[in-house]
GROMACS .gro file of C-alpha atoms in nm:
model
  183
    1UNK     CA    1  10.126   9.510  12.606
    2UNK     CA    2   9.798   9.610  12.767
    3UNK     CA    3   9.807   9.952  12.598
    4UNK     CA    4   9.873   9.794  12.258
    5UNK     CA    5   9.584   9.552  12.305
    6UNK     CA    6   9.355   9.836  12.412
    7UNK     CA    7   9.435  10.041  12.100
    8UNK     CA    8   9.390   9.736  11.878
    9UNK     CA    9   9.081   9.620  12.068
   10UNK     CA   10   8.904   9.955  12.025
   11UNK     CA   11   9.018  10.030  11.671
   12UNK     CA   12   8.974   9.689  11.511
   13UNK     CA   13   8.601   9.637  11.565
   14UNK     CA   14   8.525  10.004  11.499
   15UNK     CA   15   8.709  10.028  11.166
   16UNK     CA   16   8.595   9.683  11.052
   17UNK     CA   17   8.232   9.763  11.137
   18UNK     CA   18   8.244  10.096  10.950
   19UNK     CA   19   8.415   9.929  10.654
   20UNK     CA   20   8.168   9.639  10.634
   21UNK     CA   21   7.860   9.858  10.685
   22UNK     CA   22   7.968  10.113  10.423
   23UNK     CA   23   8.054   9.841  10.171
   24UNK     CA   24   7.716   9.674  10.224
   25UNK     CA   25   7.547  10.012  10.185
   26UNK     CA   26   7.739  10.070   9.861
   27UNK     CA   27   7.642   9.733   9.716
   28UNK     CA   28   7.276   9.785   9.810
   29UNK     CA   29   7.251  10.153   9.716
   30UNK     CA   30   7.485  10.206   9.423
   31UNK     CA   31   7.403   9.900   9.212
   32UNK     CA   32   7.221  10.029   8.904
   33UNK     CA   33   7.098  10.336   9.093
   34UNK     CA   34   7.160  10.702   9.021
   35UNK     CA   35   7.471  10.819   9.197
   36UNK     CA   36   7.397  11.016   9.512
   37UNK     CA   37   7.547  11.363   9.543
   38UNK     CA   38   7.807  11.352   9.820
   39UNK     CA   39   7.989  11.659   9.953
   40UNK     CA   40   7.849  11.879   9.680
   41UNK     CA   41   7.959  11.641   9.407
   42UNK     CA   42   8.329  11.674   9.493
   43UNK     CA   43   8.339  11.314   9.613
   44UNK     CA   44   8.149  11.088   9.372
   45UNK     CA   45   8.020  10.752   9.486
   46UNK     CA   46   8.056  10.472   9.232
   47UNK     CA   47   8.040  10.100   9.296
   48UNK     CA   48   8.345   9.913   9.173
   49UNK     CA   49   8.482   9.566   9.245
   50UNK     CA   50   8.861   9.560   9.258
   51UNK     CA   51   8.996   9.212   9.196
   52UNK     CA   52   9.352   9.339   9.172
   53UNK     CA   53   9.596   9.502   9.410
   54UNK     CA   54   9.620   9.860   9.528
   55UNK     CA   55   9.531  10.121   9.267
   56UNK     CA   56   9.368   9.855   9.049
   57UNK     CA   57   9.691   9.673   8.960
   58UNK     CA   58   9.579   9.350   8.795
   59UNK     CA   59   9.736   9.009   8.856
   60UNK     CA   60   9.581   8.731   8.649
   61UNK     CA   61   9.222   8.610   8.613
   62UNK     CA   62   9.154   8.498   8.971
   63UNK     CA   63   9.404   8.684   9.189
   64UNK     CA   64   9.226   8.627   9.517
   65UNK     CA   65   9.420   8.303   9.574
   66UNK     CA   66   9.737   8.509   9.543
   67UNK     CA   67   9.619   8.798   9.763
   68UNK     CA   68   9.470   8.593  10.049
   69UNK     CA   69   9.802   8.427  10.148
   70UNK     CA   70   9.993   8.752  10.087
   71UNK     CA   71   9.750   8.936  10.315
   72UNK     CA   72   9.788   8.670  10.584
   73UNK     CA   73  10.168   8.695  10.568
   74UNK     CA   74  10.150   9.076  10.582
   75UNK     CA   75   9.914   9.059  10.880
   76UNK     CA   76  10.154   8.825  11.059
   77UNK     CA   77  10.439   9.071  11.001
   78UNK     CA   78  10.226   9.364  11.122
   79UNK     CA   79  10.136   9.177  11.440
   80UNK     CA   80  10.505   9.097  11.497
   81UNK     CA   81  10.590   9.466  11.451
   82UNK     CA   82  10.319   9.573  11.693
   83UNK     CA   83  10.446   9.324  11.953
   84UNK     CA   84  10.802   9.458  11.910
   85UNK     CA   85  10.695   9.824  11.922
   86UNK     CA   86  10.792  10.014  12.235
   87UNK     CA   87  10.513  10.081  12.484
   88UNK     CA   88  10.538  10.457  12.440
   89UNK     CA   89  10.564  10.455  12.058
   90UNK     CA   90  10.199  10.548  12.015
   91UNK     CA   91  10.238  10.660  11.654
   92UNK     CA   92  10.380  10.322  11.548
   93UNK     CA   93  10.116  10.130  11.743
   94UNK     CA   94   9.833  10.335  11.589
   95UNK     CA   95   9.992  10.307  11.243
   96UNK     CA   96  10.021   9.929  11.260
   97UNK     CA   97   9.671   9.903  11.402
   98UNK     CA   98   9.530  10.102  11.108
   99UNK     CA   99   9.714   9.885  10.855
  100UNK     CA  100   9.595   9.567  11.027
  101UNK     CA  101   9.234   9.691  11.035
  102UNK     CA  102   9.237   9.792  10.670
  103UNK     CA  103   9.404   9.470  10.559
  104UNK     CA  104   9.144   9.265  10.746
  105UNK     CA  105   8.861   9.469  10.592
  106UNK     CA  106   8.980   9.403  10.238
  107UNK     CA  107   9.073   9.042  10.320
  108UNK     CA  108   8.713   8.987  10.433
  109UNK     CA  109   8.591   9.084  10.085
  110UNK     CA  110   8.841   8.857   9.912
  111UNK     CA  111   8.746   8.559  10.129
  112UNK     CA  112   8.369   8.603  10.109
  113UNK     CA  113   8.340   8.623   9.730
  114UNK     CA  114   8.538   8.622   9.408
  115UNK     CA  115   8.406   8.959   9.281
  116UNK     CA  116   8.687   9.144   9.455
  117UNK     CA  117   8.712   9.419   9.711
  118UNK     CA  118   8.417   9.660   9.717
  119UNK     CA  119   8.533  10.014   9.639
  120UNK     CA  120   8.286  10.300   9.615
  121UNK     CA  121   8.442  10.638   9.698
  122UNK     CA  122   8.565  10.817   9.387
  123UNK     CA  123   8.716  10.862   9.144
  124UNK     CA  124   8.800  11.208   9.277
  125UNK     CA  125   8.920  11.467   9.028
  126UNK     CA  126   9.239  11.637   9.142
  127UNK     CA  127   9.245  11.864   8.838
  128UNK     CA  128   9.545  11.696   8.678
  129UNK     CA  129   9.431  11.336   8.734
  130UNK     CA  130   9.150  11.130   8.886
  131UNK     CA  131   9.224  10.967   9.221
  132UNK     CA  132   9.137  10.597   9.228
  133UNK     CA  133   8.815  10.453   9.372
  134UNK     CA  134   8.867  10.337   9.731
  135UNK     CA  135   8.691  10.235  10.054
  136UNK     CA  136   8.720  10.277  10.432
  137UNK     CA  137   8.973   9.991  10.462
  138UNK     CA  138   9.192  10.157  10.198
  139UNK     CA  139   9.181  10.483  10.395
  140UNK     CA  140   9.291  10.300  10.711
  141UNK     CA  141   9.579  10.132  10.526
  142UNK     CA  142   9.690  10.456  10.360
  143UNK     CA  143   9.684  10.658  10.682
  144UNK     CA  144   9.857  10.374  10.867
  145UNK     CA  145  10.135  10.354  10.609
  146UNK     CA  146  10.193  10.731  10.625
  147UNK     CA  147  10.206  10.718  11.007
  148UNK     CA  148  10.438  10.416  10.992
  149UNK     CA  149  10.679  10.597  10.759
  150UNK     CA  150  10.678  10.897  10.995
  151UNK     CA  151  10.737  10.666  11.292
  152UNK     CA  152  11.034  10.493  11.126
  153UNK     CA  153  11.174  10.827  11.008
  154UNK     CA  154  11.156  10.984  11.356
  155UNK     CA  155  11.314  10.673  11.509
  156UNK     CA  156  11.597  10.684  11.257
  157UNK     CA  157  11.660  11.053  11.333
  158UNK     CA  158  11.656  10.982  11.707
  159UNK     CA  159  11.903  10.694  11.668
  160UNK     CA  160  12.135  10.909  11.457
  161UNK     CA  161  12.123  11.186  11.719
  162UNK     CA  162  12.197  10.942  12.000
  163UNK     CA  163  12.478  10.780  11.803
  164UNK     CA  164  12.628  11.116  11.706
  165UNK     CA  165  12.654  11.256  12.059
  166UNK     CA  166  12.955  11.055  12.177
  167UNK     CA  167  13.143  11.121  11.852
  168UNK     CA  168  13.088  11.497  11.846
  169UNK     CA  169  13.416  11.678  11.822
  170UNK     CA  170  13.765  11.535  11.824
  171UNK     CA  171  13.864  11.310  12.111
  172UNK     CA  172  14.210  11.473  12.135
  173UNK     CA  173  14.275  11.839  12.135
  174UNK     CA  174  14.536  11.927  11.877
  175UNK     CA  175  14.719  12.246  11.966
  176UNK     CA  176  14.901  12.441  11.704
  177UNK     CA  177  15.273  12.443  11.762
  178UNK     CA  178  15.570  12.595  11.590
  179UNK     CA  179  15.604  12.519  11.223
  180UNK     CA  180  15.879  12.272  11.144
  181UNK     CA  181  16.183  12.440  10.996
  182UNK     CA  182  16.349  12.327  10.685
  183UNK     CA  183  16.706  12.339  10.674
   0.00000   0.00000   0.00000
């Protein structure tokens, strides 16, 4: 448990601080100002308030009273998963930590005001579509979810391998014998 708490204890304040500082910078610097050129213009910076869910999915006029309890339930589940994670399952522990950090970062915005979550990175043109506007908390959640999927997938493969070993091959050896005669 000490290792889990160390990973969470280092990651949580770091990611939350970066998320809060960058969102405050975005609100102060991108409101009504010319957009700064970032990474040669490949990553535009635009201030946007997302009152909906991931990818701008809208749910009613004031969805924050829906999202706050949902976020708290999700955080409770993530904490339960991190407690249940094996000590040496570093990928799962890091994945859950990233999701928790990102969820708390966006929850902070929803609790502090009704404008929504501050997003400011993007939209990024992928050539065939524009990627949504996002923030540091969204990056933590996205990376955490990818790592969590990989963690569950590798665990499932390991369990299948372990379960398949005893059943490999027939338990009895069947030897060919003479063919029955008809007659």
